[in-house]
CSV table of C-alpha atoms and ligand atoms in Angstrom, one decimal:
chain,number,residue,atom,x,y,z
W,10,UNK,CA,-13.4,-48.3,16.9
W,11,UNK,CA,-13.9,-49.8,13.4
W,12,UNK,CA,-13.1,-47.5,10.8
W,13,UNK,CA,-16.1,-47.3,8.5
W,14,UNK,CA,-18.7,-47.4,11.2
W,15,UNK,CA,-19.1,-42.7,10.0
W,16,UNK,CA,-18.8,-44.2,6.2
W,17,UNK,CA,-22.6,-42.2,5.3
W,18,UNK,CA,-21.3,-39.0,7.6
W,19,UNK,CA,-18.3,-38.2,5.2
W,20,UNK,CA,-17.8,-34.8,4.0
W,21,UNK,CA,-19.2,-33.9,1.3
W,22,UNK,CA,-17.6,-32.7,-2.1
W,23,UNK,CA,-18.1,-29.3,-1.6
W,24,UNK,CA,-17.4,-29.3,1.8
W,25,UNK,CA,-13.9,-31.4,1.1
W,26,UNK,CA,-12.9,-29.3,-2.0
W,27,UNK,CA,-13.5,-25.8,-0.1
W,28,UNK,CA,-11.8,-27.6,3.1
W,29,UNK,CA,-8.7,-27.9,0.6
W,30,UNK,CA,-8.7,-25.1,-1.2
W,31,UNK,CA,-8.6,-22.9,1.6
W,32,UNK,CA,-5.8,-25.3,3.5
W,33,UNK,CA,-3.7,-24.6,-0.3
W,34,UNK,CA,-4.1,-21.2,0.0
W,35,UNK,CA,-3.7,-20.2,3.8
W,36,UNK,CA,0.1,-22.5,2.6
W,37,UNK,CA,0.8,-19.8,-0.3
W,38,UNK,CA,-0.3,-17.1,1.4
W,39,UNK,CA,1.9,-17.1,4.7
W,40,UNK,CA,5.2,-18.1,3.8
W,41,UNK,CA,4.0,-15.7,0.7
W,42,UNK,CA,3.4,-12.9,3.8
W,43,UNK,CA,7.2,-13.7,5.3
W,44,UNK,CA,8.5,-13.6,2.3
W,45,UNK,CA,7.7,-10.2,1.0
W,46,UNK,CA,8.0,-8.7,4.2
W,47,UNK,CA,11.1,-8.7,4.2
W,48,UNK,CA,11.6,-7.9,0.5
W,49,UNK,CA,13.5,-4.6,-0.2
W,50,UNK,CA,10.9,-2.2,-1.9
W,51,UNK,CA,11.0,-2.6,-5.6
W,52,UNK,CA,8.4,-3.1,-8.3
W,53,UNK,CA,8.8,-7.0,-7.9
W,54,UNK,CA,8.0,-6.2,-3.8
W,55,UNK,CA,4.2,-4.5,-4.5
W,56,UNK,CA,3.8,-7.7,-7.2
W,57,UNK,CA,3.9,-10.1,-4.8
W,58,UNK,CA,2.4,-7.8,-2.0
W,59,UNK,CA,-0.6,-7.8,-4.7
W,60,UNK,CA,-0.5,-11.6,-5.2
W,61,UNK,CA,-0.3,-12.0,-1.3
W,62,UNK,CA,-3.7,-10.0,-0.8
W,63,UNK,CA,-6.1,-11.8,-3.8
W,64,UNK,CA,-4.9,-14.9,-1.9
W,65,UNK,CA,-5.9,-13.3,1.2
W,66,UNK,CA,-9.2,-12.1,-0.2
W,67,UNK,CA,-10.0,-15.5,-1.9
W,68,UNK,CA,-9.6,-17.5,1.3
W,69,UNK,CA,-12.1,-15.0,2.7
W,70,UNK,CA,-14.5,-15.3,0.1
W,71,UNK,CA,-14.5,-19.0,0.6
W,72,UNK,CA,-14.1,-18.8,4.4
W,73,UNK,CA,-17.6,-17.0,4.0
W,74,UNK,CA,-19.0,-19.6,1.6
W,75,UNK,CA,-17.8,-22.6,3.9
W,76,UNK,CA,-19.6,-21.1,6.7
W,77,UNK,CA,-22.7,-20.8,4.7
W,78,UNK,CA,-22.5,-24.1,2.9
W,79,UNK,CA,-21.8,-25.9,6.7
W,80,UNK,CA,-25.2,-24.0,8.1
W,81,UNK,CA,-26.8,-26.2,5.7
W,82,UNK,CA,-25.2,-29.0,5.3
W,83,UNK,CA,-24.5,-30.4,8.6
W,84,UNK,CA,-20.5,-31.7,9.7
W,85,UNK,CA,-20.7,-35.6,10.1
W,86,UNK,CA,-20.5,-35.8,14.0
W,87,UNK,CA,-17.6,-36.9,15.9
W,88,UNK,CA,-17.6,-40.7,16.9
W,89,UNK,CA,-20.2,-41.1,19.3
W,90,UNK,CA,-17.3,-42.9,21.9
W,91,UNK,CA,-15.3,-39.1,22.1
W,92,UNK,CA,-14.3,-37.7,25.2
W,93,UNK,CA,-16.3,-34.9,26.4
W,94,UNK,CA,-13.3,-32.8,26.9
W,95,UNK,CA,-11.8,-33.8,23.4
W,96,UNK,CA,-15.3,-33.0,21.9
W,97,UNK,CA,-14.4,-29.4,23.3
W,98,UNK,CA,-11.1,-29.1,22.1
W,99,UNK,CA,-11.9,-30.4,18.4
W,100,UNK,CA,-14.8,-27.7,18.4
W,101,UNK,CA,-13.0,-24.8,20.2
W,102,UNK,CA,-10.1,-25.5,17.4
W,103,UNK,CA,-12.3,-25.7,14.4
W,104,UNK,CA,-14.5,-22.9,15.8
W,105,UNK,CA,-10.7,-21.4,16.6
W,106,UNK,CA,-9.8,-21.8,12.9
W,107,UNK,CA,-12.4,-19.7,11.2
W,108,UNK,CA,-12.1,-17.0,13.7
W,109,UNK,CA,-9.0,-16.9,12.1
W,110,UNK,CA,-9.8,-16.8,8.8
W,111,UNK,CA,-11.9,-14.1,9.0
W,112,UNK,CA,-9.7,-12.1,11.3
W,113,UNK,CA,-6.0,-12.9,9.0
W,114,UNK,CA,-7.7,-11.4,5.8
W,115,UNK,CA,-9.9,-8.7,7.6
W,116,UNK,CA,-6.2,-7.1,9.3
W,117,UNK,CA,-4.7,-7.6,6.1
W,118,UNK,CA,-7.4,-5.4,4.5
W,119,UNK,CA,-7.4,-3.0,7.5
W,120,UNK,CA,-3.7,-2.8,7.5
W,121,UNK,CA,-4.3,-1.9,3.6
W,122,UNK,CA,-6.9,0.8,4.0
W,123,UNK,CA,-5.1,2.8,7.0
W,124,UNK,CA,-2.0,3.2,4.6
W,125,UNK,CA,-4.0,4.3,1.9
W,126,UNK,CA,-3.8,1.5,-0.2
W,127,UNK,CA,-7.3,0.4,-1.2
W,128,UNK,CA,-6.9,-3.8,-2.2
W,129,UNK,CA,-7.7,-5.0,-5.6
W,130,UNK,CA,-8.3,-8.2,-5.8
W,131,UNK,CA,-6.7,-9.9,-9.0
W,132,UNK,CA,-7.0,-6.5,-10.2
W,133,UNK,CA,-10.7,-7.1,-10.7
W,134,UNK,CA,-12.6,-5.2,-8.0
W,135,UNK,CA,-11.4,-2.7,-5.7
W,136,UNK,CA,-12.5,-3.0,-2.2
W,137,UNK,CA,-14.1,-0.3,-0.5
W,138,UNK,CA,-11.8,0.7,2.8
W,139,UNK,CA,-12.6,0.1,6.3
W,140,UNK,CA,-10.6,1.9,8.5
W,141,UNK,CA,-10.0,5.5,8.3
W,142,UNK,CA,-5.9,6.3,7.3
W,143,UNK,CA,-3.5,7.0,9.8
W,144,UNK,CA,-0.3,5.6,11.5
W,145,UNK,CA,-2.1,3.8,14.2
W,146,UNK,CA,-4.7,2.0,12.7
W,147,UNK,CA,-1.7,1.0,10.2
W,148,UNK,CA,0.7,0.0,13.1
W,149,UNK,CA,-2.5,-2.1,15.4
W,150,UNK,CA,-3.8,-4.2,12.2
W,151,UNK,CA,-0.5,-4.8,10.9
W,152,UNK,CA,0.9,-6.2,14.5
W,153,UNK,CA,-2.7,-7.8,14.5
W,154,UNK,CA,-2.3,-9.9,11.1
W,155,UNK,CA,0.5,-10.9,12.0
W,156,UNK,CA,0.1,-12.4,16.0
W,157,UNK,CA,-4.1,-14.0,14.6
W,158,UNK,CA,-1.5,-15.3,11.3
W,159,UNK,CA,0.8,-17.6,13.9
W,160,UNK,CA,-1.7,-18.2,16.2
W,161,UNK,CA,-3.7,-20.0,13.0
W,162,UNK,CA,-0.4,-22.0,12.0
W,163,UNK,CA,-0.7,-23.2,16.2
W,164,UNK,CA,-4.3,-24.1,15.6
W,165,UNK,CA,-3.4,-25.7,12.1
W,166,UNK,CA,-0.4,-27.5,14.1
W,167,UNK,CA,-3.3,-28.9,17.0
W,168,UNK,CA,-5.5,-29.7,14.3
W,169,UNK,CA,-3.2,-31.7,11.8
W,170,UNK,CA,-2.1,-33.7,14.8
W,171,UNK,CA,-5.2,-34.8,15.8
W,172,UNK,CA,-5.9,-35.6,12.6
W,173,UNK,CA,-3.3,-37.8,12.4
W,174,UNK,CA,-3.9,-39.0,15.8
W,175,UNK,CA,-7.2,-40.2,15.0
W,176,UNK,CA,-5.8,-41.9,11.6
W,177,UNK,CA,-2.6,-43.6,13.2
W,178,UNK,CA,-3.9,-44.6,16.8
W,179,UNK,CA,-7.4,-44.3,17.1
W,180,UNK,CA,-7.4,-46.2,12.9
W,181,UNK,CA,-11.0,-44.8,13.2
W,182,UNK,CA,-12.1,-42.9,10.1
W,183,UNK,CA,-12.2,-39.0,11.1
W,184,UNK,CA,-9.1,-38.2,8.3
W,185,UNK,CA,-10.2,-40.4,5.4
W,186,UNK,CA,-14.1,-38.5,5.6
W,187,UNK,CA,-12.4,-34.8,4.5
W,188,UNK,CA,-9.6,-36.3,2.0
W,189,UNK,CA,-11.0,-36.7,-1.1
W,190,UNK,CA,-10.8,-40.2,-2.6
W,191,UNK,CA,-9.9,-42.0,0.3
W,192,UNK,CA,-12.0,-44.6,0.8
W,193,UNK,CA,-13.6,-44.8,3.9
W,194,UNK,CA,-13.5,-48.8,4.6
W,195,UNK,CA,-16.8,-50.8,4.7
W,196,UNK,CA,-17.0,-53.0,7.9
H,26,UNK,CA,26.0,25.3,17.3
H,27,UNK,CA,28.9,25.7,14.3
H,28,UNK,CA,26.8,24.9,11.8
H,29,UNK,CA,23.7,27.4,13.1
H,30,UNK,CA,26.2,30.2,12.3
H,31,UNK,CA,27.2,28.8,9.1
H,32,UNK,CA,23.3,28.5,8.2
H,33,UNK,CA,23.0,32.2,9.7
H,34,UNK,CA,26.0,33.8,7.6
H,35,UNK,CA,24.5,32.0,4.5
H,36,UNK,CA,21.1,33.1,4.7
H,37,UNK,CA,23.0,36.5,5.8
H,38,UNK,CA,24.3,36.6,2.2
H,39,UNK,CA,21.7,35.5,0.3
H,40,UNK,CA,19.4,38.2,1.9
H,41,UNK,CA,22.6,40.7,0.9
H,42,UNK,CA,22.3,38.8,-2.7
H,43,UNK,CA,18.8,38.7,-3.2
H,44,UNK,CA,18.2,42.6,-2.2
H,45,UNK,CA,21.3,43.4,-4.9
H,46,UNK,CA,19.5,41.8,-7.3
H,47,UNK,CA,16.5,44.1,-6.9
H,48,UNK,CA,13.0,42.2,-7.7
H,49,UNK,CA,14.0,38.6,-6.4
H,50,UNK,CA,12.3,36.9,-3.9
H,51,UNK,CA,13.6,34.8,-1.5
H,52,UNK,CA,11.1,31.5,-1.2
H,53,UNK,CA,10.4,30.7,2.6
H,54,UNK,CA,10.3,26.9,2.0
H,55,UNK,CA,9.4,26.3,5.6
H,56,UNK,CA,5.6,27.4,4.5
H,57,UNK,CA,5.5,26.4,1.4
H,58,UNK,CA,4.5,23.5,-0.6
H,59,UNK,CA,5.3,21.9,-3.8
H,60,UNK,CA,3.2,18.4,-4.4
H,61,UNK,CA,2.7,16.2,-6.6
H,62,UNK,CA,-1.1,14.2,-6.4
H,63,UNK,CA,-1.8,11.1,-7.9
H,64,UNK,CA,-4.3,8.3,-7.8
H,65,UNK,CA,-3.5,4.9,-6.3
H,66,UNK,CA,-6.2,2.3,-7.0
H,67,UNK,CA,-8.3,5.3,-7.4
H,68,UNK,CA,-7.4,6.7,-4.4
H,69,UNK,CA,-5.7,10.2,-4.4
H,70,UNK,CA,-2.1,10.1,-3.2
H,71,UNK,CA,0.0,13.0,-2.5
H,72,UNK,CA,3.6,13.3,-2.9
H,73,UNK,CA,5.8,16.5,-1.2
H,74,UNK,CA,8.9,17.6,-2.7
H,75,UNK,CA,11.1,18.3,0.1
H,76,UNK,CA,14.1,19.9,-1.0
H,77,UNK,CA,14.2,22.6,-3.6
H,78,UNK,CA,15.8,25.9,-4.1
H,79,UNK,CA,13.9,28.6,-6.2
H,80,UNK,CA,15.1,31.9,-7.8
H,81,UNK,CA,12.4,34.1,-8.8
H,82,UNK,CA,12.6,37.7,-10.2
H,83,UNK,CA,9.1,38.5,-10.8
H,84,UNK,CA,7.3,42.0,-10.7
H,85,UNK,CA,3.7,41.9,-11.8
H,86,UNK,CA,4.1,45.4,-13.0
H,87,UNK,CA,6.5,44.5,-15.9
H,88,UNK,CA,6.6,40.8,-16.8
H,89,UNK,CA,9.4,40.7,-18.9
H,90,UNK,CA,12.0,40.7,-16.2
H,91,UNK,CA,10.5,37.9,-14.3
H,92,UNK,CA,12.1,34.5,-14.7
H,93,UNK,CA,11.6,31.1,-12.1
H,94,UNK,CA,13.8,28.5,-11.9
H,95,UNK,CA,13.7,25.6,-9.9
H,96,UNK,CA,16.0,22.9,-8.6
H,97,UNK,CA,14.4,20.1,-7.0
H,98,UNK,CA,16.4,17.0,-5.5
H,99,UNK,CA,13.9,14.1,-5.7
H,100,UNK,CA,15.6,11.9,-3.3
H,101,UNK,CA,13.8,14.0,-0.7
H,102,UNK,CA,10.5,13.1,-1.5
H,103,UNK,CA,7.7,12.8,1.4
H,104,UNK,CA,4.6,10.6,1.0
H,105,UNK,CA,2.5,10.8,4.4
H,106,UNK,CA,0.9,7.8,4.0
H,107,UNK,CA,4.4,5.5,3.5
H,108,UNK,CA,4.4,3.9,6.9
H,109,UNK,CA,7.0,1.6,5.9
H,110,UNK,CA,9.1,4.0,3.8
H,111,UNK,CA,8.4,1.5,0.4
H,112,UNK,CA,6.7,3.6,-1.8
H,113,UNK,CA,8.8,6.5,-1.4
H,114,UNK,CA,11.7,3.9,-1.5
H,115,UNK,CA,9.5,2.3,-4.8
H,116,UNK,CA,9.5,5.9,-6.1
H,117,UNK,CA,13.5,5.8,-6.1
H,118,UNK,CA,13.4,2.9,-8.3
H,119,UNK,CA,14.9,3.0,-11.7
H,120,UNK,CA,11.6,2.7,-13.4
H,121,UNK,CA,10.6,5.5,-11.3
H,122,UNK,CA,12.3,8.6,-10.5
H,123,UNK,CA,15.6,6.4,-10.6
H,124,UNK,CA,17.1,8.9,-7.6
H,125,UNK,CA,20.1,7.0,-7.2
H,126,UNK,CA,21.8,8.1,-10.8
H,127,UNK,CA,19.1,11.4,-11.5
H,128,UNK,CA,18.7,13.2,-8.2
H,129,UNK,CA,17.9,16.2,-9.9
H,130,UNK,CA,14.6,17.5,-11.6
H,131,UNK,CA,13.9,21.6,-12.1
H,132,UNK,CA,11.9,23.6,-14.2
H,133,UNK,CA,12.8,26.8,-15.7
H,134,UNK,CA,11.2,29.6,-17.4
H,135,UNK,CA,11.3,30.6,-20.7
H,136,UNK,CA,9.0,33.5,-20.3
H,137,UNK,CA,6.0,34.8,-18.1
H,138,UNK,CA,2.9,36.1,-19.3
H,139,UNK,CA,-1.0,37.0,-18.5
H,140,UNK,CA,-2.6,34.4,-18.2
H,141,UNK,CA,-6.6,34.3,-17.7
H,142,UNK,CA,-8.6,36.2,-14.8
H,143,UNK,CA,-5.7,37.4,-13.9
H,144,UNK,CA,-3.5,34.6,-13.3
H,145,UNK,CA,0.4,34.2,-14.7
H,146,UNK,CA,1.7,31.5,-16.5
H,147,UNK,CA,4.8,30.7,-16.5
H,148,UNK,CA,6.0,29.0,-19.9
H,149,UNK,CA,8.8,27.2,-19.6
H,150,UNK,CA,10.6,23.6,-19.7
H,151,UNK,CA,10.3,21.1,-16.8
H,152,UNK,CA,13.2,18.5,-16.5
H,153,UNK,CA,12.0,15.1,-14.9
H,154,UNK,CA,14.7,11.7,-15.5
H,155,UNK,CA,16.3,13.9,-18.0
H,156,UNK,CA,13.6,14.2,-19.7
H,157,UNK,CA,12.5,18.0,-20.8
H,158,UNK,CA,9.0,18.7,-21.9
H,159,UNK,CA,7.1,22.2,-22.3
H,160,UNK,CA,4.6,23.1,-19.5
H,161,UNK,CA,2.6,25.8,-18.9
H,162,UNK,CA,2.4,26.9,-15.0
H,163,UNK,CA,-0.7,28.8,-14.2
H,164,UNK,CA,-0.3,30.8,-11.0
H,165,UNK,CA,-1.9,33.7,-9.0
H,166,UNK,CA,0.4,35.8,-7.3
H,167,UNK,CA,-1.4,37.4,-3.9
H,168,UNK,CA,0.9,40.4,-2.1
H,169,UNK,CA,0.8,40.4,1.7
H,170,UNK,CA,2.5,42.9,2.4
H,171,UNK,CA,5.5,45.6,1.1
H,172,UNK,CA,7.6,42.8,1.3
H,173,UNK,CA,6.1,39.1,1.0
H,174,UNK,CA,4.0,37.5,-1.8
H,175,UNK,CA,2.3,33.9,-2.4
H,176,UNK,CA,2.5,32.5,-5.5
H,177,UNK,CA,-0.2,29.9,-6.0
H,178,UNK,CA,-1.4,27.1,-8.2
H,179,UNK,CA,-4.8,25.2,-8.3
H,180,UNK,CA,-2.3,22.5,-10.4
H,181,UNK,CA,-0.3,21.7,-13.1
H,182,UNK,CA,-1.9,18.5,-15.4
H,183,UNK,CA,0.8,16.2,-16.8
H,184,UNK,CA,1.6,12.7,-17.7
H,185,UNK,CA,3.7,10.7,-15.4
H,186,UNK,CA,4.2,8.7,-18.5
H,187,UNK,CA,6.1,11.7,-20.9
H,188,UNK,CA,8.6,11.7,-18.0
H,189,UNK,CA,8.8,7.7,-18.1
H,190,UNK,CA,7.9,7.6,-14.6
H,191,UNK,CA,6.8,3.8,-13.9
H,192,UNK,CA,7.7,2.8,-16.9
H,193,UNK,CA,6.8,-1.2,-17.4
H,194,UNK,CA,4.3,-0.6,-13.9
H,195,UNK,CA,1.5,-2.6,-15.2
H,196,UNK,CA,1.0,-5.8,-12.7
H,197,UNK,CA,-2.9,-5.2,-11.1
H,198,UNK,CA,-3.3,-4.8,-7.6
H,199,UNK,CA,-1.2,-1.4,-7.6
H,200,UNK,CA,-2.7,0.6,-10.3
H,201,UNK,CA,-1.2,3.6,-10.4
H,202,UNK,CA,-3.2,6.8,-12.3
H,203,UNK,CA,-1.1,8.1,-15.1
H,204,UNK,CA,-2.6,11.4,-14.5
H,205,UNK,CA,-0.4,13.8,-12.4
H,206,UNK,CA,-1.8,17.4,-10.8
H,207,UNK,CA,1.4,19.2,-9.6
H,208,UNK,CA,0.1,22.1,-7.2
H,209,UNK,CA,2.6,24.8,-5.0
H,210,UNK,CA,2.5,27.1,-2.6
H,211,UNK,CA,5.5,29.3,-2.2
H,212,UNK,CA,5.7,31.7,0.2
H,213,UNK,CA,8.1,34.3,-0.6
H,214,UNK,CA,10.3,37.5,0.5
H,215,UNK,CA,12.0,40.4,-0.6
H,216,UNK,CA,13.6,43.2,0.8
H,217,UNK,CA,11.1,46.0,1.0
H,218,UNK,CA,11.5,48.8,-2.0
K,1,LIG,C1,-5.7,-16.0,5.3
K,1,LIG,C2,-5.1,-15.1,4.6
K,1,LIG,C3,-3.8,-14.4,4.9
K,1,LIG,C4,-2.7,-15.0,5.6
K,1,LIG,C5,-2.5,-16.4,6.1
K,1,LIG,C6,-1.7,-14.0,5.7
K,1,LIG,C7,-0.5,-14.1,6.3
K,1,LIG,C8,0.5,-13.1,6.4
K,1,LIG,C9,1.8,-13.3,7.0
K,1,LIG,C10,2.2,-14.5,7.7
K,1,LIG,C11,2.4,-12.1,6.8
K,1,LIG,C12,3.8,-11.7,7.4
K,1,LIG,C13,3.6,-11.0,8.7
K,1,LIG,C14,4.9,-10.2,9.1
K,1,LIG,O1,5.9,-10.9,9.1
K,1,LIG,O2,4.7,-9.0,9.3
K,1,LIG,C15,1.6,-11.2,6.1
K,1,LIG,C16,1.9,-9.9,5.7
K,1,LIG,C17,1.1,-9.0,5.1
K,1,LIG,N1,-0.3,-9.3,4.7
K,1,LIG,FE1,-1.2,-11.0,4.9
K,1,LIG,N2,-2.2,-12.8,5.1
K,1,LIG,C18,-3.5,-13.1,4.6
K,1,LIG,C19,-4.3,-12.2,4.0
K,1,LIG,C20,-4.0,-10.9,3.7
K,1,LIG,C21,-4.9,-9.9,3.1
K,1,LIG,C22,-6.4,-10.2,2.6
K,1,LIG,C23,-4.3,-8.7,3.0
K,1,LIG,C24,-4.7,-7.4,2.4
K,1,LIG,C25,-5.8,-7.3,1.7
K,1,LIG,C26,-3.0,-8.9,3.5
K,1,LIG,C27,-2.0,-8.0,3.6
K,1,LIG,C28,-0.7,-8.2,4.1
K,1,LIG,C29,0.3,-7.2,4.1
K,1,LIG,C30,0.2,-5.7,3.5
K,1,LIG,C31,1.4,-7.7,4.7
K,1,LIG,C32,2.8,-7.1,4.8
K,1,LIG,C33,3.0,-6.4,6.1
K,1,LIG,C34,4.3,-5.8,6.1
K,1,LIG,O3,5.2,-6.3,5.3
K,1,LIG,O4,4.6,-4.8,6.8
K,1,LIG,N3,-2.9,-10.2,4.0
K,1,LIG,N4,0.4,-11.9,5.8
């Protein structure tokens, strides 16, 4: 297949820069997650634990308006030449990823409200809790965050390879259409 | 099994002790409480001080003689909610409670006097990082029996800040309310007169 033959079924803008945004942040916020997990309490600890859930918060938000923005504005479909089975493994992955993204942030904010900790984001707003406090909800939406956090790296991993796939091999244009100013060639 | 007797000839003595002294009372710390609420994002959050010993000579009938002091250790601090032990760990923290180098923290009386509807207050001095400040402890003081009392307060306002606790705490995301309401509930004993 000719790359350029999807040129009008790009992304669009808003689609690409919410697309990055949220691929930028889910990268700051996990190796953020690690990171302060493992911190000794201090001060410095709950900073970053702070930092880690705006990040968390903001990808939700935007997860949210991505959704909405794609219910009206249509993905370019996949090359009409596309396995059947690959057409189900490029939807069950995307459809995978914001699963994901609602469920990472959502434990996060679970995991907050059980222990009593109601999240600020950017110290603006203060959410409103949704779980009730106690050990177990504490202990099941922590472990939670953290299995729904990996699995989204595996996805991201599946994903980014058949990304690249379709760049390298295939040469067709299914990467250059959601990275901005790459020009999708004219055939 | 050693140390059982030890505890047992100890407590032994102090009972000897306490009943020498005439109107002391001997604080049942098993059923009492001494806490410490604050707000966390808005949220109340309550603190129990775990290790304390009291000495109280109080008689309603003639104030003058009463006295409290109180020893706290505040390494042995208790938040419920601290699944992961880091805010009581936080709380040890040199711009908090800095228990490493200042374990201890009391408060002693200076004097005891009516207070309103029948309450007490204790005047006195409480002692947090070092720092001593005048407070007032309201308190009702409800017999049981010929030989047991509760001493009880509705809570004690102060400032985290006059004792520098979380000093240079001001990143958002944790706020942390400066108001304090200190409340107890000691139960206490004395020999029967
Ligand atoms: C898509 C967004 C998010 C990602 C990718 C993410 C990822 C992670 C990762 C990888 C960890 C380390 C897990 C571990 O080793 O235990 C972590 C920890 C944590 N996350 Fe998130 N997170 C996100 C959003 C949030 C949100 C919105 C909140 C809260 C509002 C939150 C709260 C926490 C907390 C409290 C921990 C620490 C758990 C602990 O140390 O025990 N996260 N996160």
């Amino acid at each position: 297949m000719e790359r350029g033959t999807l040129a009008d079924s790009a992304y669009g803008r808003v689609a690409k820069t919410l697309h990055w945004l949220v691929f930028g942040l889910f990268f700051a916020a996990f190796p953020l997650g690690i990171y302060m997990h493992n911190l000794k309490a201090s001060p410095e600890k709950f900073e970053l634990y702070a930092l880690h859930k705006s990040i968390g918060v903001t990808i939700l938000t935007l997860v949210a308006l991505r959704l909405a923005w794609r219910l009206f504005n249509r993905p370019p479909p996949l090359p009409a030449d596309t396995p059947p089975l690959e057409r189900f493994a490029a939807h069950g992955v995307h459809w995978g990823m914001y699963a994901m993204l609602f469920a990472i942030p959502l434990a996060g904010w679970a995991m907050s409200s059980a222990s009593g900790f109601p999240v600020q984001w950017w110290g603006v707003v203060t959410l409103p809790d949704i779980v009730g406090q106690s050990r177990e909800n504490f202990e099941l939406f922590k472990e939670l965050h953290e299995i729904f956090a990996f699995v989204m790296l595996g996805l991201i991993l599946v994903h980014v390879g058949a990304a690249l796939n379709h760049h390298f091999r295939r040469k067709n244009s299914i990467l250059a259409r959601m990275v901005p100013f790459m020009s999708i060639r004219e055939s | 099994m050693f140390r059982a007797k030890i505890g047992f000839v100890v407590s032994a003595l102090c009972l000897l002790a306490s009943g020498a002294f005439g109107g002391d009372w001997q604080v049942d710390t098993a059923q009492s409480e001494i806490s410490a609420v604050g707000t966390l994002n808005g949220k109340e959050r309550t603190i129990a001080f775990k290790d304390y010993t009291a000495s109280i000579a109080f008689d309603p009938a003639d104030l003058s003689t009463g006295s409290i002091s109180i020893d706290f250790d505040v390494t042995k601090m208790e938040d419920p909610l601290d699944f992961t032990g880091d805010v009581v760990a936080t709380l040890m923290h040199s711009s908090w409670f800095d228990g490493e180098t200042i374990a201890k923290a009391s408060f002693v009386s200076e004097q005891i006097i009516q207070g309103e509807n029948g309450d007490y207050e204790a005047v006195g001095t409480l002692t947090v990082k070092n720092i001593a400040k005048p407070v007032t402890v309201p308190f009702r003081f409800e017999t049981i029996d010929a030989s047991s009392a509760v001493a009880v307060t509705d809570g004690i306002a102060l400032n985290r800040m006059d004792f520098e606790l979380g000093k240079g705490w001001e990143f958002p995301g944790y706020e942390v309310g400066e108001d304090v309401t200190v409340k107890f509930r000691l139960v206490a004993s004395r020999p029967a007169q």
